Amino acid sequence: MVRLPYLTALTTLFSYGLLFAFGQIRDFFRKILDLSKSKDLKGYAPICLGLEDFYTRRLYLRIQDCFGRPIASAPDSWIDVVERISTDNNKTLQRTTNTNKCVNLGSYNYLGFAAADEYCTPLVIESLKKYSPSTCSVRVDGGTTKLHAEAEELVARFVGKPAAITFGMGYVTNSAIIPVLIGKGGLIISDTLNHNSIVNGARASGATIRVFQHNSPSHLEDVLREQIAEGQPRTHRPWKKIIVVVEGIYSMEGELCNLPEIIAVCKKYKAYTYLDEAHSIGAIGKTGRGVCELLGVDPADVDIMMGTFTKSFGSCGGYIAASKEIIQYLKYTCPAHIYATSMSPPAVQQVISSIKVILGEDGSDRGAQKLARIRENSNFFRSELQKMGFEVLGDNDSPVMPIMLYNPAKIPAFSRECLRQNVAVVTVAFPATPLLLARARICISASHTREDLIKSLEVISKVGDLIGIKYFPVENEKAQARKKVD
């Protein structure tokens, strides 16, 4: 959890205040200059209006070249970033034919399967020839192939649950499943930093929503005790069911879930546990089985396990793993299964092949090597960033490591300067994070070599010195300070 220093908060607020004030002044003069222009909307209300429109026009567009950069290669350890130019002060961007080869610190390619793989790629190409790119049908009609059935059996075996169901999109796996599992009269208790797909799924369910402090089992227990005592709003009847929703690795924090303690609280109060392992499955744990394996939790203690194939497996889509009864119920009732086109067969084959590599069923130990390398790379990179004085969030073994930027001017400065020195990073700001907590999110891959990481660290260190984001003393300065005290 970020604890924002008062001075940093003050300067960041001042910066946003300055941008807001100048934006309002520009809008005032814009209205005066546009008085002569006709704005007849023929009775329609403006679609874009309010603070969101102001934020987009006066803040986001000024730095939009730092977001949505197109790439012209596979998302491997190095990528080709397409150069863009603007002739209207960043309002619009045009692609050029030039590309920059950069170290890729932005993609979720945790195990390196997103690039060409000696085992996966030939099988994917073969499935493309056999099944075509799309089934052109939903699962309950003609959209279930032998690959889909095999993938669901393999996923269930991999995560340690009796059954699984797959979907064509990871975001939809949360937003479409949660409303099927719970509705009016139910209670969802969600971590304050859960992903937007969970938030939207909870809102769509019609259930009552309460939140607990991030990763705090004690506060979760307080919320559960209070809500069970009070019951449903107005009627005070007992809740029909209670579901506690958490993530394995929080995608904007890089932190591991306190799963054993949360499971214990849920068992005590008879609440179901819903675990989102989008960023943890395949990436952590001795054999890649996620946060349950890493923290010693029996998968049987987690009622519903959700994950995606877009991170560690180099594919697309998501899954739900649970009891056979729950999975069968979802197949009968979930709109994402009944009405949405099924996963592309080549994407399903990629999932099958990558899991088999992780399990060693391809006849090699490459899966074990990848898991060891992602763990070593992540811990090395995090340790070096901390030694340099950066404020780095997250836990050891997590391949996600946010570097705090805070000030709005430092968002484009960090992104542009890293790109200029051939390091591609992702910067994240409001509304994806709270307004004052902008950050750069580094994602490490097993495909990165030690040379790649060292080059990236050198560049990030130089940029950090240049724009002033080393908020803590560097390792050498700490040692010298200790000597002076002694």
Short mmCIF file of C-alpha atoms in Angstrom, two decimals, residues 13-385:
data_model
loop_
_atom_site.label_atom_id
_atom_site.label_comp_id
_atom_site.label_asym_id
_atom_site.label_seq_id
_atom_site.Cartn_x
_atom_site.Cartn_y
_atom_site.Cartn_z
CA LEU A 13 -1.60 18.55 -5.93
CA PHE A 14 -0.07 21.91 -6.82
CA SER A 15 0.95 20.58 -10.26
CA TYR A 16 -2.54 19.25 -10.98
CA GLY A 17 -4.04 22.50 -9.68
CA LEU A 18 -1.84 24.49 -12.03
CA LEU A 19 -2.83 22.32 -15.00
CA PHE A 20 -6.51 22.60 -14.04
CA ALA A 21 -6.31 26.39 -13.69
CA PHE A 22 -4.58 26.90 -17.04
CA GLY A 23 -7.03 24.48 -18.65
CA GLN A 24 -9.99 26.49 -17.33
CA ILE A 25 -8.43 29.73 -18.59
CA ARG A 26 -7.93 28.18 -22.04
CA ASP A 27 -11.53 26.96 -22.06
CA PHE A 28 -12.75 30.44 -21.10
CA PHE A 29 -10.97 32.07 -24.03
CA ARG A 30 -12.04 29.23 -26.29
CA LYS A 31 -15.70 29.99 -25.52
CA ILE A 32 -15.18 33.68 -26.32
CA LEU A 33 -13.44 32.93 -29.62
CA ASP A 34 -16.06 30.33 -30.58
CA LEU A 35 -19.07 32.61 -30.00
CA SER A 36 -19.31 33.38 -33.71
CA LYS A 37 -19.26 29.68 -34.66
CA SER A 38 -22.53 27.81 -34.93
CA LYS A 39 -22.99 25.00 -32.42
CA ASP A 40 -26.52 23.98 -33.27
CA LEU A 41 -26.91 20.43 -31.94
CA LYS A 42 -30.53 20.26 -33.22
CA GLY A 43 -31.85 19.54 -29.74
CA TYR A 44 -29.31 16.84 -28.84
CA ALA A 45 -27.32 17.08 -25.64
CA PRO A 46 -23.51 17.10 -26.00
CA ILE A 47 -22.12 13.57 -25.69
CA CYS A 48 -18.75 14.71 -24.33
CA LEU A 49 -19.26 17.03 -21.40
CA GLY A 50 -18.04 17.58 -17.87
CA LEU A 51 -14.83 16.91 -15.98
CA GLU A 52 -14.05 13.72 -17.93
CA ASP A 53 -14.05 15.70 -21.19
CA PHE A 54 -11.96 18.45 -19.58
CA TYR A 55 -9.43 15.92 -18.27
CA THR A 56 -9.12 14.32 -21.71
CA ARG A 57 -8.71 17.59 -23.60
CA ARG A 58 -6.51 19.53 -21.22
CA LEU A 59 -4.41 16.83 -19.54
CA TYR A 60 -4.48 13.49 -21.37
CA LEU A 61 -4.08 14.81 -24.93
CA ARG A 62 -0.95 16.71 -23.94
CA ILE A 63 0.80 13.41 -23.19
CA GLN A 64 -1.14 10.91 -25.29
CA ASP A 65 2.02 9.99 -27.21
CA CYS A 66 3.05 8.10 -24.04
CA PHE A 67 0.05 5.77 -24.28
CA GLY A 68 -1.19 3.30 -26.87
CA ARG A 69 2.10 3.10 -28.74
CA PRO A 70 1.72 0.71 -31.69
CA ILE A 71 4.28 -2.06 -32.06
CA ALA A 72 5.41 -3.85 -35.21
CA SER A 73 6.67 -7.15 -33.79
CA ALA A 74 5.82 -9.96 -31.40
CA PRO A 75 5.81 -8.84 -27.73
CA ASP A 76 9.13 -10.56 -26.99
CA SER A 77 11.96 -9.30 -24.77
CA TRP A 78 12.67 -6.71 -27.50
CA ILE A 79 9.95 -5.04 -29.56
CA ASP A 80 9.76 -2.68 -32.52
CA VAL A 81 7.90 0.47 -31.45
CA VAL A 82 6.36 2.48 -34.29
CA GLU A 83 7.32 6.15 -34.32
CA ARG A 84 4.47 8.68 -34.35
CA ILE A 85 4.42 12.39 -35.08
CA SER A 86 1.96 15.19 -34.37
CA THR A 87 1.45 18.46 -36.24
CA ASP A 88 -1.31 19.80 -33.98
CA ASN A 89 0.22 19.84 -30.50
CA ASN A 90 -0.55 16.18 -29.76
CA LYS A 91 -4.29 16.35 -30.53
CA THR A 92 -3.77 13.69 -33.19
CA LEU A 93 -0.88 11.33 -33.89
CA GLN A 94 0.18 9.90 -37.24
CA ARG A 95 2.18 6.71 -37.62
CA THR A 96 5.41 6.83 -39.61
CA THR A 97 7.28 4.01 -41.32
CA ASN A 98 10.10 4.21 -38.77
CA THR A 99 10.45 1.89 -35.79
CA ASN A 100 12.65 1.83 -32.69
CA LYS A 101 13.92 -1.49 -31.34
CA CYS A 102 13.43 -1.35 -27.57
CA VAL A 103 13.73 -3.58 -24.53
CA ASN A 104 10.16 -4.56 -23.71
CA LEU A 105 9.28 -3.81 -20.07
CA GLY A 106 5.58 -3.35 -20.68
CA SER A 107 4.04 -6.60 -21.96
CA TYR A 108 2.56 -9.34 -19.75
CA ASN A 109 4.66 -11.96 -21.52
CA TYR A 110 5.78 -13.46 -18.21
CA LEU A 111 7.03 -16.83 -19.45
CA GLY A 112 8.02 -15.75 -22.96
CA PHE A 113 5.35 -17.78 -24.79
CA ALA A 114 4.04 -14.79 -26.76
CA ALA A 115 6.96 -15.01 -29.19
CA ALA A 116 7.80 -17.95 -31.46
CA ASP A 117 8.27 -21.13 -29.43
CA GLU A 118 9.84 -24.35 -30.68
CA TYR A 119 7.04 -26.50 -29.25
CA CYS A 120 3.96 -24.24 -29.22
CA THR A 121 4.23 -22.41 -32.55
CA PRO A 122 4.19 -25.44 -34.91
CA LEU A 123 1.15 -26.85 -33.10
CA VAL A 124 -0.65 -23.52 -33.28
CA ILE A 125 0.01 -23.26 -37.02
CA GLU A 126 -1.25 -26.81 -37.48
CA SER A 127 -4.45 -26.01 -35.56
CA LEU A 128 -4.95 -22.90 -37.71
CA LYS A 129 -4.86 -25.02 -40.85
CA LYS A 130 -7.18 -27.64 -39.37
CA TYR A 131 -9.78 -25.47 -37.59
CA SER A 132 -9.40 -21.97 -39.17
CA PRO A 133 -9.00 -18.74 -37.14
CA SER A 134 -12.55 -18.78 -35.76
CA THR A 135 -15.31 -21.24 -34.97
CA CYS A 136 -17.87 -18.61 -36.12
CA SER A 137 -20.25 -19.94 -33.49
CA VAL A 138 -21.03 -19.89 -29.79
CA ARG A 139 -20.06 -22.73 -27.48
CA VAL A 140 -23.59 -24.13 -27.17
CA ASP A 141 -24.01 -24.36 -30.96
CA GLY A 142 -21.05 -25.27 -33.17
CA GLY A 143 -18.29 -23.48 -31.28
CA THR A 144 -16.92 -26.33 -29.17
CA THR A 145 -14.01 -28.21 -30.73
CA LYS A 146 -11.95 -31.06 -29.32
CA LEU A 147 -9.36 -28.43 -28.43
CA HIS A 148 -11.81 -26.56 -26.18
CA ALA A 149 -12.69 -29.72 -24.27
CA GLU A 150 -9.01 -30.68 -23.92
CA ALA A 151 -8.08 -27.18 -22.73
CA GLU A 152 -10.74 -27.17 -20.02
CA GLU A 153 -9.67 -30.57 -18.73
CA LEU A 154 -6.02 -29.48 -18.75
CA VAL A 155 -6.71 -26.16 -16.99
CA ALA A 156 -8.69 -27.93 -14.26
CA ARG A 157 -5.87 -30.41 -13.72
CA PHE A 158 -3.25 -27.63 -13.74
CA VAL A 159 -4.93 -25.44 -11.10
CA GLY A 160 -6.12 -28.39 -8.99
CA LYS A 161 -9.89 -28.07 -9.35
CA PRO A 162 -12.45 -30.67 -10.52
CA ALA A 163 -13.62 -28.74 -13.60
CA ALA A 164 -13.09 -25.56 -15.64
CA ILE A 165 -14.77 -23.45 -18.31
CA THR A 166 -13.02 -21.11 -20.78
CA PHE A 167 -14.04 -17.76 -22.27
CA GLY A 168 -12.77 -15.71 -25.19
CA MET A 169 -11.81 -12.64 -23.13
CA GLY A 170 -10.20 -12.26 -19.72
CA TYR A 171 -12.07 -9.06 -18.79
CA VAL A 172 -15.41 -10.68 -19.58
CA THR A 173 -14.54 -13.68 -17.44
CA ASN A 174 -14.95 -11.49 -14.37
CA SER A 175 -17.57 -9.02 -15.57
CA ALA A 176 -19.91 -11.73 -16.93
CA ILE A 177 -19.36 -14.46 -14.33
CA ILE A 178 -19.89 -12.50 -11.11
CA PRO A 179 -23.49 -11.47 -12.00
CA VAL A 180 -24.31 -15.14 -12.65
CA LEU A 181 -22.93 -16.28 -9.30
CA ILE A 182 -24.69 -13.71 -7.13
CA GLY A 183 -27.58 -11.26 -7.37
CA LYS A 184 -30.03 -9.24 -5.34
CA GLY A 185 -30.02 -10.29 -1.70
CA GLY A 186 -26.37 -11.32 -1.89
CA LEU A 187 -23.28 -9.56 -0.52
CA ILE A 188 -20.00 -9.01 -2.36
CA ILE A 189 -17.02 -7.95 -0.23
CA SER A 190 -14.26 -6.72 -2.50
CA ASP A 191 -10.68 -5.60 -1.93
CA THR A 192 -10.39 -1.83 -2.48
CA LEU A 193 -7.77 -2.35 -5.21
CA ASN A 194 -9.52 -5.05 -7.20
CA HIS A 195 -9.45 -4.82 -11.00
CA ASN A 196 -12.06 -2.84 -12.94
CA SER A 197 -13.50 -6.06 -14.41
CA ILE A 198 -14.36 -7.21 -10.87
CA VAL A 199 -15.82 -3.81 -10.00
CA ASN A 200 -18.06 -3.78 -13.08
CA GLY A 201 -19.08 -7.40 -12.58
CA ALA A 202 -20.06 -6.67 -8.98
CA ARG A 203 -22.07 -3.60 -9.98
CA ALA A 204 -23.89 -5.54 -12.72
CA SER A 205 -24.86 -8.30 -10.31
CA GLY A 206 -27.32 -6.19 -8.32
CA ALA A 207 -25.82 -7.51 -5.08
CA THR A 208 -24.90 -5.24 -2.19
CA ILE A 209 -21.21 -4.30 -2.39
CA ARG A 210 -18.88 -3.56 0.50
CA VAL A 211 -15.12 -3.09 0.37
CA PHE A 212 -12.34 -3.89 2.80
CA GLN A 213 -8.95 -2.25 3.17
CA HIS A 214 -6.40 -3.56 0.72
CA ASN A 215 -4.97 -6.93 1.74
CA SER A 216 -6.23 -6.57 5.33
CA PRO A 217 -7.74 -9.79 6.75
CA SER A 218 -8.50 -8.02 10.05
CA HIS A 219 -10.58 -5.34 8.32
CA LEU A 220 -12.25 -8.02 6.19
CA GLU A 221 -13.31 -9.75 9.41
CA ASP A 222 -14.68 -6.48 10.78
CA VAL A 223 -16.72 -5.91 7.61
CA LEU A 224 -18.02 -9.49 7.59
CA ARG A 225 -19.03 -9.38 11.25
CA GLU A 226 -20.80 -6.05 10.83
CA GLN A 227 -22.65 -7.06 7.65
CA ILE A 228 -23.74 -10.44 9.00
CA ALA A 229 -25.09 -8.75 12.12
CA GLU A 230 -27.00 -6.09 10.18
CA GLY A 231 -28.24 -8.31 7.34
CA GLN A 232 -29.79 -6.96 4.15
CA PRO A 233 -30.59 -3.23 3.86
CA ARG A 234 -34.04 -2.21 5.18
CA THR A 235 -35.33 -5.77 5.76
CA HIS A 236 -32.34 -6.97 7.85
CA ARG A 237 -32.92 -10.48 6.57
CA PRO A 238 -29.91 -12.80 6.40
CA TRP A 239 -27.82 -12.54 3.23
CA LYS A 240 -28.60 -15.18 0.61
CA LYS A 241 -24.87 -15.68 0.09
CA ILE A 242 -21.61 -13.81 0.68
CA ILE A 243 -18.67 -13.80 -1.75
CA VAL A 244 -15.27 -12.32 -0.91
CA VAL A 245 -13.31 -11.31 -4.04
CA VAL A 246 -9.52 -10.92 -4.08
CA GLU A 247 -6.65 -11.07 -6.57
CA GLY A 248 -3.56 -13.29 -6.52
CA ILE A 249 -1.26 -10.48 -7.66
CA TYR A 250 -2.71 -6.99 -7.71
CA SER A 251 -1.95 -5.70 -11.18
CA MET A 252 -1.23 -2.07 -10.27
CA GLU A 253 0.60 -2.82 -7.02
CA GLY A 254 2.56 -6.02 -7.73
CA GLU A 255 1.56 -7.26 -4.28
CA LEU A 256 0.67 -10.83 -3.39
CA CYS A 257 -2.65 -11.51 -1.72
CA ASN A 258 -2.64 -12.46 1.97
CA LEU A 259 -4.53 -15.55 0.89
CA PRO A 260 -4.06 -17.93 3.86
CA GLU A 261 -5.37 -15.36 6.35
CA ILE A 262 -8.25 -14.31 4.08
CA ILE A 263 -9.25 -17.95 3.54
CA ALA A 264 -9.28 -18.47 7.31
CA VAL A 265 -11.59 -15.48 7.82
CA CYS A 266 -13.93 -16.62 5.03
CA LYS A 267 -14.17 -20.11 6.51
CA LYS A 268 -14.92 -18.68 9.94
CA TYR A 269 -17.88 -16.67 8.62
CA LYS A 270 -19.00 -19.17 5.94
CA ALA A 271 -18.28 -16.81 3.02
CA TYR A 272 -17.31 -18.02 -0.44
CA THR A 273 -13.90 -17.05 -1.84
CA TYR A 274 -13.43 -15.82 -5.41
CA LEU A 275 -9.75 -15.60 -6.43
CA ASP A 276 -8.64 -13.71 -9.56
CA GLU A 277 -5.29 -15.16 -10.65
CA ALA A 278 -4.92 -13.20 -13.90
CA HIS A 279 -1.35 -12.10 -13.08
CA SER A 280 -0.30 -14.94 -10.78
CA ILE A 281 -1.24 -18.17 -12.54
CA GLY A 282 1.73 -19.53 -14.46
CA ALA A 283 4.05 -16.77 -13.23
CA ILE A 284 4.66 -17.71 -9.58
CA GLY A 285 4.91 -20.89 -7.56
CA LYS A 286 7.47 -23.66 -7.94
CA THR A 287 5.55 -25.30 -10.79
CA GLY A 288 3.68 -22.19 -11.95
CA ARG A 289 0.41 -22.97 -10.23
CA GLY A 290 0.05 -19.47 -8.87
CA VAL A 291 -0.48 -17.89 -5.50
CA CYS A 292 -2.04 -21.00 -3.93
CA GLU A 293 1.12 -22.99 -4.57
CA LEU A 294 3.43 -20.16 -3.52
CA LEU A 295 1.64 -19.51 -0.22
CA GLY A 296 0.77 -23.13 0.58
CA VAL A 297 -3.00 -22.86 0.16
CA ASP A 298 -5.00 -25.91 -0.86
CA PRO A 299 -6.98 -25.05 -4.06
CA ALA A 300 -9.93 -26.91 -2.52
CA ASP A 301 -10.18 -24.07 0.02
CA VAL A 302 -10.80 -21.54 -2.78
CA ASP A 303 -14.36 -21.85 -4.05
CA ILE A 304 -13.94 -20.13 -7.43
CA MET A 305 -10.60 -19.63 -9.19
CA MET A 306 -10.42 -17.24 -12.12
CA GLY A 307 -7.47 -16.67 -14.42
CA THR A 308 -6.52 -15.41 -17.86
CA PHE A 309 -4.45 -16.83 -20.71
CA THR A 310 -3.12 -13.43 -21.81
CA LYS A 311 -0.21 -13.22 -19.39
CA SER A 312 1.80 -16.36 -18.73
CA PHE A 313 0.41 -18.47 -21.58
CA GLY A 314 0.86 -16.10 -24.54
CA SER A 315 -2.74 -16.44 -25.73
CA CYS A 316 -6.11 -14.77 -25.11
CA GLY A 317 -9.20 -15.49 -23.05
CA GLY A 318 -9.85 -16.59 -19.49
CA TYR A 319 -11.14 -19.43 -17.36
CA ILE A 320 -13.14 -20.25 -14.26
CA ALA A 321 -12.16 -23.36 -12.26
CA ALA A 322 -14.44 -24.70 -9.54
CA SER A 323 -16.53 -27.70 -8.58
CA LYS A 324 -18.27 -29.67 -11.32
CA GLU A 325 -21.64 -28.41 -10.11
CA ILE A 326 -20.63 -24.73 -10.39
CA ILE A 327 -19.07 -25.19 -13.83
CA GLN A 328 -22.14 -27.03 -15.09
CA TYR A 329 -24.34 -24.22 -13.73
CA LEU A 330 -22.22 -21.61 -15.54
CA LYS A 331 -22.52 -23.52 -18.82
CA TYR A 332 -26.31 -23.32 -18.55
CA THR A 333 -26.59 -19.70 -17.41
CA CYS A 334 -23.55 -17.55 -18.27
CA PRO A 335 -24.17 -15.15 -21.21
CA ALA A 336 -20.46 -15.16 -22.12
CA HIS A 337 -20.72 -18.93 -22.71
CA ILE A 338 -24.15 -19.01 -24.34
CA TYR A 339 -24.03 -15.92 -26.56
CA ALA A 340 -20.37 -15.06 -27.23
CA THR A 341 -18.24 -16.61 -29.97
CA SER A 342 -15.93 -19.26 -28.55
CA MET A 343 -12.17 -18.88 -28.26
CA SER A 344 -10.23 -19.02 -31.51
CA PRO A 345 -8.94 -22.62 -31.96
CA PRO A 346 -5.31 -21.52 -32.52
CA ALA A 347 -5.52 -19.52 -29.27
CA VAL A 348 -6.86 -22.60 -27.48
CA GLN A 349 -4.02 -24.70 -28.89
CA GLN A 350 -1.54 -22.12 -27.60
CA VAL A 351 -3.01 -22.52 -24.11
CA ILE A 352 -2.77 -26.32 -24.28
CA SER A 353 0.79 -26.28 -25.62
CA SER A 354 2.11 -23.70 -23.13
CA ILE A 355 0.63 -25.53 -20.13
CA LYS A 356 2.18 -28.77 -21.35
CA VAL A 357 5.56 -27.04 -21.55
CA ILE A 358 5.13 -25.73 -17.99
CA LEU A 359 4.19 -29.23 -16.80
CA GLY A 360 7.11 -30.80 -18.67
CA GLU A 361 4.76 -32.85 -20.85
CA ASP A 362 6.54 -31.66 -23.99
CA GLY A 363 9.43 -33.96 -23.05
CA SER A 364 11.77 -31.19 -21.89
CA ASP A 365 12.55 -29.17 -18.78
CA ARG A 366 12.04 -25.79 -20.50
CA GLY A 367 8.99 -25.08 -18.35
CA ALA A 368 10.97 -25.43 -15.14
CA GLN A 369 13.74 -23.27 -16.61
CA LYS A 370 11.27 -20.54 -17.55
CA LEU A 371 9.76 -20.54 -14.05
CA ALA A 372 13.19 -20.32 -12.43
CA ARG A 373 14.21 -17.52 -14.80
CA ILE A 374 11.11 -15.38 -14.25
CA ARG A 375 11.62 -15.66 -10.48
CA GLU A 376 15.34 -14.79 -10.73
CA ASN A 377 14.75 -11.93 -13.18
CA SER A 378 11.94 -10.43 -11.10
CA ASN A 379 13.81 -10.52 -7.80
CA PHE A 380 17.04 -9.23 -9.37
CA PHE A 381 15.32 -6.31 -11.09
CA ARG A 382 13.28 -5.35 -8.03
CA SER A 383 16.35 -5.51 -5.77
CA GLU A 384 18.43 -3.33 -8.10
CA LEU A 385 15.69 -0.71 -8.45
#
